[in-house]
Structure formats: structure tokens, C-alpha cells
PDB file of C-alpha atoms in Angstrom:
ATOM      1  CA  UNK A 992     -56.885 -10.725  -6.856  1.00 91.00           C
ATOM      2  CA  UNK A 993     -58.392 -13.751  -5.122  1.00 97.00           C
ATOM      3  CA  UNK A 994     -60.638 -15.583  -7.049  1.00 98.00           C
ATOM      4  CA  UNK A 995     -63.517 -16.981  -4.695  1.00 98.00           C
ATOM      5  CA  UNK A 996     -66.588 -19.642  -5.842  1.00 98.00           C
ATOM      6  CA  UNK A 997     -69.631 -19.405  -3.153  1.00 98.00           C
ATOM      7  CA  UNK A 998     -72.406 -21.962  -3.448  1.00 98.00           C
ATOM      8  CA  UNK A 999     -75.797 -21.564  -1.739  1.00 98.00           C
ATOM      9  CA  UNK A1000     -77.572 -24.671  -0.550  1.00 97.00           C
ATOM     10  CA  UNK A1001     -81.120 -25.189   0.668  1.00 95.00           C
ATOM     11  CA  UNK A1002     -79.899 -26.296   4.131  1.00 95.00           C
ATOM     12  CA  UNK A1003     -81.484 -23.700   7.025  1.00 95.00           C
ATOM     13  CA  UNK A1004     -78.965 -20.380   7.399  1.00 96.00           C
ATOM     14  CA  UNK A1005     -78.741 -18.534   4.731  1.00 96.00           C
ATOM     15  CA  UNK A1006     -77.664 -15.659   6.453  1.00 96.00           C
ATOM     16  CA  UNK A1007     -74.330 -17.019   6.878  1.00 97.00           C
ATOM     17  CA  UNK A1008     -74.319 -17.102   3.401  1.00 98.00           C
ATOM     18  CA  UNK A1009     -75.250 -13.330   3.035  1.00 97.00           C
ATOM     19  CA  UNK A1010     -72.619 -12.246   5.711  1.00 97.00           C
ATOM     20  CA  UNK A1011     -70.031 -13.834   4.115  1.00 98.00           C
ATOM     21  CA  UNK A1012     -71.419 -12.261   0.450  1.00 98.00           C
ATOM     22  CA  UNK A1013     -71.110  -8.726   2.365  1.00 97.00           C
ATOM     23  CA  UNK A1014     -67.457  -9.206   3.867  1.00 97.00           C
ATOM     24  CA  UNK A1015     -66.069 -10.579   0.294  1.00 98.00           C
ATOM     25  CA  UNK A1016     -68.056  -7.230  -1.350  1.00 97.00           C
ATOM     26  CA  UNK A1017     -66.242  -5.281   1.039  1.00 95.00           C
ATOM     27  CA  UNK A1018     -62.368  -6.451   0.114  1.00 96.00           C
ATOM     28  CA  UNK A1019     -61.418  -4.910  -3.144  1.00 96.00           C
ATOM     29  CA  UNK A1020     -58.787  -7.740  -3.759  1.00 96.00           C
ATOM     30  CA  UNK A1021     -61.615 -10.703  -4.008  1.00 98.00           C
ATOM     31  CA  UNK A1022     -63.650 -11.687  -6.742  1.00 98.00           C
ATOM     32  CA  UNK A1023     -66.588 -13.731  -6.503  1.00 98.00           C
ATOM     33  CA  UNK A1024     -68.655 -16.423  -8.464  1.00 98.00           C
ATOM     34  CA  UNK A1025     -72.113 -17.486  -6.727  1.00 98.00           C
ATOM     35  CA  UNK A1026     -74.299 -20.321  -7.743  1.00 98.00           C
ATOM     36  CA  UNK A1027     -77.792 -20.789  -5.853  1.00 97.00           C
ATOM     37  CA  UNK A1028     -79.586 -23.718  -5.985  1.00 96.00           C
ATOM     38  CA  UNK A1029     -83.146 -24.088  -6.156  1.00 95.00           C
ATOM     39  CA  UNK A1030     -83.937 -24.554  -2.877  1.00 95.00           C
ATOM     40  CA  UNK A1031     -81.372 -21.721  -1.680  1.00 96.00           C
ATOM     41  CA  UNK A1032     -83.403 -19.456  -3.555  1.00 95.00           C
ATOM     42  CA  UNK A1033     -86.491 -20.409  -2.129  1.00 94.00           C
ATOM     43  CA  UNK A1034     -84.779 -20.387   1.520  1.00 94.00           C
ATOM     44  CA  UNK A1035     -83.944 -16.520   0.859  1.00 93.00           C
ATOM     45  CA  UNK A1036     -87.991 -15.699   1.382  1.00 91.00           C
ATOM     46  CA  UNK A1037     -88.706 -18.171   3.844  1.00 93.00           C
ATOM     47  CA  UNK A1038     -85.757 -17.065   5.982  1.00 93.00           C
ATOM     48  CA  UNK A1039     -87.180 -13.414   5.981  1.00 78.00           C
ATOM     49  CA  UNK A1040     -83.588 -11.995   5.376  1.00 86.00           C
ATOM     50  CA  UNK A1041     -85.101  -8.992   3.780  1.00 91.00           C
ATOM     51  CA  UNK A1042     -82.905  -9.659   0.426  1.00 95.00           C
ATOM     52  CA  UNK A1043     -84.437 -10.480  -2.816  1.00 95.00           C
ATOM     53  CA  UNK A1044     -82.588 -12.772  -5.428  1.00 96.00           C
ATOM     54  CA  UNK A1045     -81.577  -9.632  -7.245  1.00 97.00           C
ATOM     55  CA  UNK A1046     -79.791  -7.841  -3.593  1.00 97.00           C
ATOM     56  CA  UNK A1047     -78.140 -11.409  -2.839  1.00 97.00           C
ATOM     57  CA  UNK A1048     -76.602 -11.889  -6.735  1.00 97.00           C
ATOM     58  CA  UNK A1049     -76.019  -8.069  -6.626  1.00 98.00           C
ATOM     59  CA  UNK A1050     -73.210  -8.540  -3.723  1.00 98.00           C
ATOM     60  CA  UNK A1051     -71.287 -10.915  -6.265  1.00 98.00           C
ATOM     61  CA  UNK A1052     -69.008 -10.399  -9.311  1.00 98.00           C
ATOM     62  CA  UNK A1053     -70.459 -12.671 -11.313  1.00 98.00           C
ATOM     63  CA  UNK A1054     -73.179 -14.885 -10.839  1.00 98.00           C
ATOM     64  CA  UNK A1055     -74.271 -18.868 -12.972  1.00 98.00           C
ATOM     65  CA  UNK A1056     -77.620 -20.818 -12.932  1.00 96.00           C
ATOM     66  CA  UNK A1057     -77.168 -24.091 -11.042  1.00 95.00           C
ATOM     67  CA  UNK A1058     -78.107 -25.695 -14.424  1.00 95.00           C
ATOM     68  CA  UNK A1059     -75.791 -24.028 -16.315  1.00 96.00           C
ATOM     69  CA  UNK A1060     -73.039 -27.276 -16.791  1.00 96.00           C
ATOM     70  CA  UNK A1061     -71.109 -25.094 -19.019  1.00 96.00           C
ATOM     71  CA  UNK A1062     -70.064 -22.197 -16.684  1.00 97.00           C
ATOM     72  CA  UNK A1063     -66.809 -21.416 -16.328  1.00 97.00           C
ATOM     73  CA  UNK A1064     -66.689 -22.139 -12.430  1.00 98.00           C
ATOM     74  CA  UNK A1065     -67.502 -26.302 -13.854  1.00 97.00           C
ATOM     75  CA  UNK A1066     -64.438 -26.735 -15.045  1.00 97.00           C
ATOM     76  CA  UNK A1067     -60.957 -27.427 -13.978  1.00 95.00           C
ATOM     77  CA  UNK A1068     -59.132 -24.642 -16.008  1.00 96.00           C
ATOM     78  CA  UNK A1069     -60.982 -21.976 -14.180  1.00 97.00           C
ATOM     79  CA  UNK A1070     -58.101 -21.144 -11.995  1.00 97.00           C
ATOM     80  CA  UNK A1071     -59.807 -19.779  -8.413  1.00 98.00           C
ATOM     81  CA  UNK A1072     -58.261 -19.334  -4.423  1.00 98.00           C
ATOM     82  CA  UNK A1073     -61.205 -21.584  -2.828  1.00 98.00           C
ATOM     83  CA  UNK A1074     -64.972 -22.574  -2.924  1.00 98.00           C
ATOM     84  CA  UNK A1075     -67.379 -22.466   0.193  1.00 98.00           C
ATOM     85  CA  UNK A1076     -70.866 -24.120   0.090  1.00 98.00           C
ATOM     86  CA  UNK A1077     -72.717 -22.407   3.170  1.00 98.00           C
ATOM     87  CA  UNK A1078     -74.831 -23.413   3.907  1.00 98.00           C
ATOM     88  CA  UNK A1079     -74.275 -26.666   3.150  1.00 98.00           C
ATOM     89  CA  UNK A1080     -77.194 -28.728   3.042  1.00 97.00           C
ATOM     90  CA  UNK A1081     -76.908 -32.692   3.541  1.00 97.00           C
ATOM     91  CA  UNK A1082     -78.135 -33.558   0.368  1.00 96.00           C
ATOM     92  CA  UNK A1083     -74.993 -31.738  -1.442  1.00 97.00           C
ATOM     93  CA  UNK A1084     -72.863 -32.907   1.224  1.00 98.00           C
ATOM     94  CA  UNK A1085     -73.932 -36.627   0.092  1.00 97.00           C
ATOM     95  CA  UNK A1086     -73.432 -35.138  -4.024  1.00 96.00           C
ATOM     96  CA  UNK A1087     -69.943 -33.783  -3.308  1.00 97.00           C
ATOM     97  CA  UNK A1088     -68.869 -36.815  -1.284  1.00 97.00           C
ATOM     98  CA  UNK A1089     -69.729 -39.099  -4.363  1.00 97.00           C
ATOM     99  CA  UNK A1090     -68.671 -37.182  -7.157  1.00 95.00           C
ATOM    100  CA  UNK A1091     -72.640 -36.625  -8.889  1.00 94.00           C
ATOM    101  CA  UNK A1092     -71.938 -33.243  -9.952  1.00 92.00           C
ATOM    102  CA  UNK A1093     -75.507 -33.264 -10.922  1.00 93.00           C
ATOM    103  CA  UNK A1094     -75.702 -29.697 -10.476  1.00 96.00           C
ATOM    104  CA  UNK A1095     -73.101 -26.443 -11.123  1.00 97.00           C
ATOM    105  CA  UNK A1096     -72.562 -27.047  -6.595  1.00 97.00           C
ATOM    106  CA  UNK A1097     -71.985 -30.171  -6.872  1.00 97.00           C
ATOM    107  CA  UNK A1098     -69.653 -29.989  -9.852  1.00 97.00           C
ATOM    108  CA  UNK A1099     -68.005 -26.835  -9.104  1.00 98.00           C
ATOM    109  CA  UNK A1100     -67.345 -28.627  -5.355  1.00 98.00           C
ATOM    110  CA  UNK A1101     -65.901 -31.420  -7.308  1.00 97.00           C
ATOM    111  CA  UNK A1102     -63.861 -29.621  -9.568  1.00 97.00           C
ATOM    112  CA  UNK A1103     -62.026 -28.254  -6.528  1.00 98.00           C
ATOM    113  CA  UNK A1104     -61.614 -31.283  -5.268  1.00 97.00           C
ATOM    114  CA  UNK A1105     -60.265 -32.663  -8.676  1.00 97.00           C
ATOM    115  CA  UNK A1106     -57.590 -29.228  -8.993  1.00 97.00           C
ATOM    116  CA  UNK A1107     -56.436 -29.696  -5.224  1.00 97.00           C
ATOM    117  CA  UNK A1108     -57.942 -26.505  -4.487  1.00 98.00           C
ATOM    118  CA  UNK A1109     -59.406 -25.358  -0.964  1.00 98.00           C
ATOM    119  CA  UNK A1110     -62.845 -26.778  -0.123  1.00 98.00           C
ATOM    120  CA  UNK A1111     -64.834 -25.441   2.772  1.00 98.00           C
ATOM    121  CA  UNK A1112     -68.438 -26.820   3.470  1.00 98.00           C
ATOM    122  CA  UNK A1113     -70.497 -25.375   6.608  1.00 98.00           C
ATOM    123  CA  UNK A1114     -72.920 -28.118   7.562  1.00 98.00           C
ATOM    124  CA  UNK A1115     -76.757 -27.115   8.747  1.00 94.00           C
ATOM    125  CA  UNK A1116     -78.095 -30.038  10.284  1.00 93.00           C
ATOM    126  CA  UNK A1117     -79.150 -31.176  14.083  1.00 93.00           C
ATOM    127  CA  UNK A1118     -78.558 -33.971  15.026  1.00 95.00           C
ATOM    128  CA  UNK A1119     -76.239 -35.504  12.238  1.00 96.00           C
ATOM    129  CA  UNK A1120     -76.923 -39.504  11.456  1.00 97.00           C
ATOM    130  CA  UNK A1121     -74.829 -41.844  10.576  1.00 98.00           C
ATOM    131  CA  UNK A1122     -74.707 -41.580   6.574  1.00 98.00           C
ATOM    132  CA  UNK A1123     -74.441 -37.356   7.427  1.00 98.00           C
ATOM    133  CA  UNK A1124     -71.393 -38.091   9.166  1.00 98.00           C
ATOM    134  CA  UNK A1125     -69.908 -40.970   7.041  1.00 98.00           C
ATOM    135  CA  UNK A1126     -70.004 -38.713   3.821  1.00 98.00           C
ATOM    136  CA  UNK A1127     -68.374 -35.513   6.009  1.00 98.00           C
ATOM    137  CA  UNK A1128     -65.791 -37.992   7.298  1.00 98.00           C
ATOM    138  CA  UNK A1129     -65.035 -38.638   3.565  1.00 98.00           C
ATOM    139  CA  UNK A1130     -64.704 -35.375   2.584  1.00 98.00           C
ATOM    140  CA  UNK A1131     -62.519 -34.556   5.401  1.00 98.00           C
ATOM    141  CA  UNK A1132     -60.516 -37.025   4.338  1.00 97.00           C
ATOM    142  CA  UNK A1133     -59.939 -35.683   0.685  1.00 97.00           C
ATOM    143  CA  UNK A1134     -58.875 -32.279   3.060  1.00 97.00           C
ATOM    144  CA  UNK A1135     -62.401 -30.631   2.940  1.00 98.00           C
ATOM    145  CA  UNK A1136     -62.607 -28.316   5.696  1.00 98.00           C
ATOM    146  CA  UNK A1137     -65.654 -28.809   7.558  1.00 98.00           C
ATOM    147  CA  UNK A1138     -67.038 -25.559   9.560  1.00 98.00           C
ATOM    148  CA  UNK A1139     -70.063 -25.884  11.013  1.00 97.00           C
ATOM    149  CA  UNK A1140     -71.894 -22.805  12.126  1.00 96.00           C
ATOM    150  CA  UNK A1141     -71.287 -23.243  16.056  1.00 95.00           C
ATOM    151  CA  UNK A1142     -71.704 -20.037  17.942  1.00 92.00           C
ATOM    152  CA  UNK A1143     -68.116 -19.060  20.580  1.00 89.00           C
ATOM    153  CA  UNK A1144     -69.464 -17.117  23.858  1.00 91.00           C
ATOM    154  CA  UNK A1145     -66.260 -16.098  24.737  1.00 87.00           C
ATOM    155  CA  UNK A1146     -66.520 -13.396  22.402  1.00 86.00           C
ATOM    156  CA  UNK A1147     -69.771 -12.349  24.865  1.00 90.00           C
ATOM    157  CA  UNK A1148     -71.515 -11.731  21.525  1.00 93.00           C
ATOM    158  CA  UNK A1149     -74.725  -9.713  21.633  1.00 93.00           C
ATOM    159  CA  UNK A1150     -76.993  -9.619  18.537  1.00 95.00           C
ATOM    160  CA  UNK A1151     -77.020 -12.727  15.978  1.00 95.00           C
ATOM    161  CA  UNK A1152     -74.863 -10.630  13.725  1.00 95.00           C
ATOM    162  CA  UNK A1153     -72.223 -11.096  16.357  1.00 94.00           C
ATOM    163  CA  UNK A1154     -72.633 -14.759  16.540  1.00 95.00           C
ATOM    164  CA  UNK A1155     -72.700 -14.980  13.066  1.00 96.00           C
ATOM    165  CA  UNK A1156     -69.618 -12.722  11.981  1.00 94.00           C
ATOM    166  CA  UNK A1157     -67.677 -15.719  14.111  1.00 93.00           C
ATOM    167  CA  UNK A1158     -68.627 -18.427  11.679  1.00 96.00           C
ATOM    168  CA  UNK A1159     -67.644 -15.834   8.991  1.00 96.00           C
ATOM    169  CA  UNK A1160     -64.450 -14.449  10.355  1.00 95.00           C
ATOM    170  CA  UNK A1161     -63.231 -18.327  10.222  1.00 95.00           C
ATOM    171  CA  UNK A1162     -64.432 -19.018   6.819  1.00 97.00           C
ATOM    172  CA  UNK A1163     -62.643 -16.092   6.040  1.00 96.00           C
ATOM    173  CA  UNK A1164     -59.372 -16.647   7.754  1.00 95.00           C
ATOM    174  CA  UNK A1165     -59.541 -20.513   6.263  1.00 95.00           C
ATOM    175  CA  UNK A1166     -59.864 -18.838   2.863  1.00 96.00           C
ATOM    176  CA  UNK A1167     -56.318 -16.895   3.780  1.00 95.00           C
ATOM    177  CA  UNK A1168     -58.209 -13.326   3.627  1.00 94.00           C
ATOM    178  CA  UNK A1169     -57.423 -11.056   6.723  1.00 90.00           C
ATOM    179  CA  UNK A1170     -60.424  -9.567   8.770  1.00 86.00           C
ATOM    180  CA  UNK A1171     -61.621  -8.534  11.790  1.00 83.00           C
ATOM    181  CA  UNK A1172     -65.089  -9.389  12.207  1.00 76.00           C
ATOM    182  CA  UNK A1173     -65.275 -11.128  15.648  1.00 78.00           C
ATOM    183  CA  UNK A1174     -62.865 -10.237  18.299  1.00 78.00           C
ATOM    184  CA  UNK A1175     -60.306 -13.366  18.598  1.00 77.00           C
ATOM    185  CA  UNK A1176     -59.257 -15.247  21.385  1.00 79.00           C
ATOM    186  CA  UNK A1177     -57.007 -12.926  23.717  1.00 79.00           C
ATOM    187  CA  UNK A1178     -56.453 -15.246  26.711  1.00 78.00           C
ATOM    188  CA  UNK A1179     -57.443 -15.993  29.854  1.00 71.00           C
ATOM    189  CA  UNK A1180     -56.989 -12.456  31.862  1.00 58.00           C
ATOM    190  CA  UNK A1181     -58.376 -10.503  28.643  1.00 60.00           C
ATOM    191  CA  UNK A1182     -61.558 -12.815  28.906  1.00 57.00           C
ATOM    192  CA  UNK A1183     -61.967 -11.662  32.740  1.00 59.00           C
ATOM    193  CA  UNK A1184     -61.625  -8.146  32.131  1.00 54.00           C
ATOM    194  CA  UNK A1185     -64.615  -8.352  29.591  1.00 58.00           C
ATOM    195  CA  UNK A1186     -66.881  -9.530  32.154  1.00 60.00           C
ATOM    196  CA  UNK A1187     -65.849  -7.218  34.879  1.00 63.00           C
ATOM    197  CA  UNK A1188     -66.759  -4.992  32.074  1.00 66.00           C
ATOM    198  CA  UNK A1189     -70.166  -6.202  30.977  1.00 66.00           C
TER     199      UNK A1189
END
């Protein structure tokens, strides 16, 4: 069973969050650990998502307070298959990228880093400045995969769940767990059909 840490941030989008909550619910062969932070939790009302705290932790396996410095998920010989923080506000960004571990995010993210363990952050922020992209650019270069939530048309998506099942069907296929949530990239005549089709 894959062992999967999720961190909520209080950067704008935590839907992406919840969508990728639902897909991991859905696979019998993943287990997750969620930590929230503060402002995540207060993001989850002002959002109007139409989850409480209790439907958002209930789509989890087990859930820690981002105070809680002696969860398992903060240290090193809790053996997992990947940590996402999504969203991934810059303010953790900036906490992971220097090591703080000030809270259970921050030192969960670094623990990963630390146990050469896959690290996936999805950045919500427009535009980016210069210290926003100098502390990505050092995560990327500890092999942090950085995913921002950018929407394909291709796909000729619909409703925002369509545009947001992308995002999620690559967080999920960078955390090695097969889905199907977006149609995928089928060439150039498949593309053509589609809009005959429309």
C-alpha cells in the first residue's frame, strides 16, 4: 500500500486540494496522512467549497495538527511513497526552501527532502517575484517537482472540475498512481475529431 503525506497551505485553491483528497479516497491501495495549516483551514470557508474541517479530514486515513512536532509524518523513519503540499502557498514555499520546519508542513516537506523521497509542491501565486521564484528554483534543484495548477484546453474541458481533475491527474501520475481523470494527450488528428465533434 502506498503511503501518501498531503499538506494544505493557505495559498488560494483549495479545491485542488479536495480533488486530490477524493481520488486518493477512491484507490484502496493508498493511505493518507493530511496536515492543514491554519490558514488552510480558514481558506476551506472562505473558498465556499461546501466541506467543513470534519468532511475534508474525513477523506483521509489519518489526520495531525500542524503543531503537533511529534507526529509520526515529522520524522525520517516514517517510511511513505511521496508528500504533496497543494496548494502551496509562498510562505511555505520560502519554509521548505530553507529548512524552518517551523510547522508539521514545513517539517514533514523537509523530512522528505532529508529521506530522498518524492516532493511535489503546486504553487498558487500570480505573478511570481523574484524571491518566489529564487526559492522554487532551489527546490527544483534538490528534485522538488514543481506543478503549478495551469489549466490544458486541449482536453476542451467544460466545468472547473474538468480543469481541475488535469492538475490532479498529474499530481497523481507524478506520485506513480494510475488514473484516468482527464483525458490525455492523443495527438494531433484525435484533437481535430473532438472539435468536429463539439
Amino acid at each position: 500500500m502506498k503511503k501518501i503525506v498531503i499538506g494544505i497551505t493557505g495559498a488560494s485553491g483549495t479545491i485542488y486540494a479536495l480533488a486530490l483528497l477524493k481520488a486518493l479516497a477512491d484507490n484502496p491501495e493508498v493511505e493518507t496522512h493530511l496536515v492543514m495549516s491554519k490558514w488552510a483551514k480558514e481558506n476551506l470557508a472562505l473558498e465556499a467549497t461546501g466541506y467543513t474541517l470534519a468532511d475534508v479530514r474525513a477523506l483521509a486515513d489519518y489526520t495531525y495538527d500542524e503543531r503537533d512536532m511529534g507526529a509520526r509524518i515529522a520524522s525520517g523513519s516514517f517510511r511513505h511513497d511521496g508528500m504533496v503540499v497543494v496548494p502551496a502557498s509562498m510562505k511555505s514555499i520560502a519554509s521548505i526552501a530553507t529548512g524552518m520546519g517551523d510547522t508539521l508542513v514545513g517539517r514533514a516537506a523537509d523530512v522528505t527532502l532529508k529521506e530522498r523521497r518524492p516532493l511535489i509542491v503546486v504553487p498558487r501565486e500570480s505573478p511570481f517575484n523574484q524571491i518566489h521564484l529564487r526559492n522554487m528554483l532551489t527546490l527544483a534543484e534538490m528534485g522538488v517537482e514543481i506543478i503549478p495548477p495551469i489549466p490544458a484546453f486541449y482536453n476542451r474541458p467544460k466545468t472547473i472540475a474538468d480543469i481541475v481533475n488535469h492538475t490532479t491527474e498529474k499530481l497523481l501520475d507524478h506520485l506513480g498512481i494510475d488514473n484516468e481523470l482527464s483525458p490525455r494527450w492523443d495527438g494531433m488528428a484525435s484533437a481535430k475529431v473532438a472539435a468536429r465533434n463539439d
